Coordinates of C-alpha atoms in Angstrom, one line a residue:
Chain A
X138 CA 6.3 -7.7 -16.1
X139 CA 4.3 -8.1 -13.0
X140 CA 1.4 -5.6 -12.6
X141 CA -0.5 -5.3 -9.3
X142 CA -3.9 -3.8 -9.1
X143 CA -5.4 -2.7 -5.8
X144 CA -9.0 -1.7 -4.9
X145 CA -10.5 0.5 -3.4
X146 CA -8.4 3.5 -3.5
X147 CA -10.1 4.8 -0.4
X148 CA -12.0 3.2 2.4
X149 CA -14.0 4.6 5.3
X150 CA -15.3 2.4 8.0
X151 CA -16.7 2.9 11.5
X152 CA -14.6 1.7 14.4
X153 CA -15.3 -2.0 15.2
X154 CA -16.3 -2.7 11.7
X155 CA -14.4 -4.8 9.2
X156 CA -12.4 -3.6 6.2
X157 CA -11.4 -5.5 3.0
X158 CA -8.8 -4.5 0.5
X159 CA -8.3 -6.5 -2.7
X160 CA -5.6 -7.0 -5.1
X161 CA -5.0 -8.8 -8.4
X162 CA -1.7 -9.6 -9.9
X163 CA -0.8 -10.7 -13.5
X164 CA 2.3 -12.8 -13.3
X165 CA 1.3 -16.5 -12.6
X166 CA 4.8 -17.1 -11.4
X167 CA 4.5 -14.7 -8.4
X168 CA 4.9 -16.8 -5.2
X169 CA 5.1 -14.1 -2.3
X170 CA 2.4 -11.6 -1.4
X171 CA 3.2 -9.1 1.5
X172 CA 1.0 -6.4 2.8
X173 CA 2.5 -3.2 4.0
X174 CA 1.1 -0.3 6.1
X175 CA 2.3 3.2 5.6
X176 CA 1.7 6.0 8.1
X177 CA 2.2 9.7 7.4
X178 CA 5.9 10.6 7.0
X179 CA 7.1 7.0 7.4
X180 CA 8.4 4.2 5.1
X181 CA 6.0 1.1 4.5
X182 CA 6.1 -1.5 7.3
X183 CA 5.3 -5.2 6.8
X184 CA 2.1 -6.3 8.7
X185 CA 1.5 -9.7 7.1
X186 CA 2.6 -11.7 4.1
X187 CA 1.4 -15.2 2.5
X188 CA 3.2 -17.6 0.3
X189 CA 1.7 -19.4 -2.8
X190 CA 1.6 -22.6 -0.9
X191 CA -1.0 -21.3 1.6
X192 CA -4.5 -20.2 1.0
X193 CA -5.0 -18.2 4.3
X194 CA -3.0 -16.6 7.0
X195 CA -4.2 -15.0 10.2
X196 CA -2.4 -12.8 12.7
X197 CA -4.9 -11.5 15.5
X198 CA -7.3 -9.0 13.8
X199 CA -5.5 -9.2 10.4
X200 CA -6.0 -12.1 7.8
X201 CA -5.0 -12.4 4.1
X202 CA -6.4 -14.9 1.8
X203 CA -4.9 -15.9 -1.6
X204 CA -6.7 -17.5 -4.7
X205 CA -3.8 -18.6 -7.1
X206 CA -6.2 -19.7 -9.7
X207 CA -7.8 -16.3 -10.0
X208 CA -4.6 -14.5 -9.2
X209 CA -6.1 -12.4 -6.4
X210 CA -5.5 -11.9 -2.8
X211 CA -7.1 -9.8 -0.1
X212 CA -6.5 -8.2 3.2
X213 CA -9.2 -8.5 6.0
X214 CA -9.0 -6.4 9.1
X215 CA -11.6 -7.0 11.9
X216 CA -12.8 -4.9 14.7
X217 CA -11.0 -1.8 13.3
X218 CA -9.6 0.8 15.5
X219 CA -8.7 4.4 14.8
X220 CA -5.1 3.5 14.9
X221 CA -5.6 1.4 11.8
X222 CA -6.0 4.4 9.8
X223 CA -3.2 4.5 7.3
X224 CA -2.3 3.7 3.8
X225 CA -2.1 -0.1 3.0
X226 CA -0.3 -1.5 0.0
X227 CA -0.3 -5.1 -1.4
X228 CA 2.7 -6.2 -3.2
X229 CA 3.8 -9.3 -5.2
X230 CA 7.3 -11.0 -5.8
X231 CA 8.0 -13.2 -8.9
X232 CA 11.2 -15.2 -9.2
X233 CA 10.7 -15.0 -13.0
X234 CA 11.6 -11.3 -12.5
X235 CA 14.5 -11.4 -10.3
X236 CA 12.5 -11.5 -7.1
X237 CA 11.7 -7.8 -7.2
X238 CA 9.0 -6.5 -5.0
X239 CA 6.2 -4.7 -7.1
X240 CA 3.4 -2.7 -5.2
X241 CA -0.2 -2.1 -5.8
X242 CA -1.4 1.7 -5.8
X243 CA -2.5 1.8 -2.2
X244 CA -5.8 2.1 -0.2
X245 CA -6.2 5.0 2.3
X246 CA -8.1 3.4 5.2
X247 CA -10.0 5.9 7.5
X248 CA -11.4 4.4 10.8
X249 CA -14.0 6.8 12.2
X250 CA -14.5 6.7 16.1
Chain B
X89 CA 19.0 -3.9 15.1
X90 CA 19.2 -0.6 13.4
X91 CA 16.9 0.0 10.7
X92 CA 17.4 1.4 7.0
X93 CA 19.0 4.9 7.3
X94 CA 18.4 7.5 4.7
X95 CA 19.6 11.1 4.2
X96 CA 18.6 13.8 3.8
X97 CA 15.0 13.6 5.1
X98 CA 14.0 16.7 3.0
X99 CA 15.5 18.4 -0.1
X100 CA 14.2 21.4 -2.3
X101 CA 16.2 22.2 -5.5
X102 CA 15.4 24.1 -8.7
X103 CA 14.8 22.3 -11.9
X104 CA 17.9 21.4 -13.8
X105 CA 19.9 21.1 -10.6
X106 CA 21.4 17.9 -9.4
X107 CA 20.6 16.0 -6.3
X108 CA 21.9 12.9 -4.5
X109 CA 20.3 10.5 -1.8
X110 CA 22.1 8.2 0.4
X111 CA 20.9 4.9 2.0
X112 CA 22.6 2.7 4.5
X113 CA 20.8 -0.6 4.6
X114 CA 20.5 -3.1 7.6
X115 CA 23.8 -4.7 8.2
X116 CA 24.1 -8.0 6.1
X117 CA 21.3 -7.5 3.8
X118 CA 22.2 -8.3 0.3
X119 CA 19.3 -6.9 -1.5
X120 CA 18.7 -3.2 -1.8
X121 CA 15.9 -1.2 -3.5
X122 CA 15.3 2.2 -4.5
X123 CA 11.6 3.3 -5.0
X124 CA 9.9 6.5 -6.1
X125 CA 6.7 7.2 -4.4
X126 CA 4.7 10.3 -6.0
X127 CA 2.1 11.6 -3.6
X128 CA -1.1 9.3 -3.6
X129 CA 0.6 6.4 -5.4
X130 CA 2.2 3.3 -4.6
X131 CA 6.1 2.8 -4.5
X132 CA 7.5 2.5 -8.0
X133 CA 10.7 0.2 -8.2
X134 CA 13.5 2.2 -9.8
X135 CA 16.4 -0.2 -9.2
X136 CA 17.2 -3.4 -7.3
X137 CA 20.7 -4.4 -6.2
X138 CA 21.9 -7.8 -5.1
X139 CA 25.1 -7.1 -3.2
X140 CA 27.0 -4.8 -5.5
X141 CA 25.4 -6.0 -8.8
X142 CA 22.3 -4.5 -10.5
X143 CA 19.3 -7.1 -10.7
X144 CA 16.9 -4.9 -12.3
X145 CA 17.0 -1.1 -13.5
X146 CA 14.4 -1.3 -16.3
X147 CA 12.3 1.5 -14.6
X148 CA 15.2 3.8 -14.0
X149 CA 15.3 6.8 -16.3
X150 CA 18.9 6.4 -17.1
X151 CA 19.3 9.7 -19.0
X152 CA 18.9 11.7 -15.7
X153 CA 19.0 9.1 -12.9
X154 CA 21.8 6.9 -11.7
X155 CA 22.6 4.7 -8.7
X156 CA 25.4 2.7 -7.3
X157 CA 26.1 0.5 -4.5
X158 CA 29.8 0.3 -3.9
X159 CA 31.2 -2.6 -1.7
X160 CA 27.7 -4.0 -1.6
X161 CA 26.7 -1.9 1.4
X162 CA 25.7 1.9 1.1
X163 CA 24.0 3.2 -1.8
X164 CA 23.5 6.6 -3.6
X165 CA 20.9 7.5 -6.0
X166 CA 21.5 10.8 -8.1
X167 CA 19.3 12.9 -10.3
X168 CA 21.0 15.2 -12.9
X169 CA 19.4 17.3 -14.1
X170 CA 16.1 17.3 -12.0
X171 CA 12.7 18.0 -13.5
X172 CA 9.6 19.1 -11.9
X173 CA 8.0 15.6 -12.2
X174 CA 10.8 14.1 -10.0
X175 CA 9.1 15.6 -7.1
X176 CA 8.4 12.6 -4.9
X177 CA 9.6 10.7 -1.7
X178 CA 12.6 8.4 -2.5
X179 CA 12.4 5.2 -0.5
X180 CA 15.2 2.9 0.1
X181 CA 14.5 -0.7 1.3
X182 CA 16.8 -3.9 2.1
X183 CA 16.1 -7.5 2.4
X184 CA 18.3 -10.2 3.8
X185 CA 18.5 -12.0 0.4
X186 CA 15.5 -10.7 -1.7
X187 CA 12.5 -12.7 -2.9
X188 CA 10.1 -13.9 -0.1
X189 CA 11.9 -12.2 2.6
X190 CA 10.5 -9.0 4.6
X191 CA 11.7 -5.9 3.1
X192 CA 12.6 -3.1 5.6
X193 CA 12.1 0.5 4.5
X194 CA 13.8 3.7 5.5
X195 CA 11.9 6.9 6.4
X196 CA 12.5 8.2 2.8
X197 CA 13.7 11.4 1.2
X198 CA 11.0 14.0 0.2
X199 CA 12.3 15.8 -2.8
X200 CA 10.6 19.0 -4.1
X201 CA 11.7 20.4 -7.5
X202 CA 10.8 23.9 -8.0

């Protein structure tokens, strides 16, 4: 089945710097790649997503890139702020596997003021 | 629009006891998931429902875990008997129809087995 690997597991940046989180997936039939942010004591919340027919998508300070050939996708956060501190998860959906949502292991981002 | 509701928020039980969690998805959402999230790890899919049918339960430890979604709305997840390694947060999520649509998560139930 689908396997999603995420790196790094922890990331610490200074406020205003950029942060990049990378993921790889195994199922070439995966066609939807969402990113979730999880704050302490809460459930994950979607922050951005990308479909397989698009190479890049941007929403204000957040952008996601997708390389289907290499089967990897990345989250880029620019001008980081302390409120960006949280755990971020990438995920993949493959219609070959009933459209189920499979998550990576998570990246704990810490933005230091 | 009301979000995904889960209860209880916290539960502490002794090993070998049984426990049940409840989830009320967003109205009209056909797809419902249960995930297990162990501290420091990503959510692991336990079961996926489409309306009241099971799409995938390949990762559900069926000797102790069971789940149902009667009438394609609310869902319950049960563990009987619980083991220490079941200590985790159990997350419920729903989607309008699955696949490439946004999944909305509840706050989860934190289970501690002692």
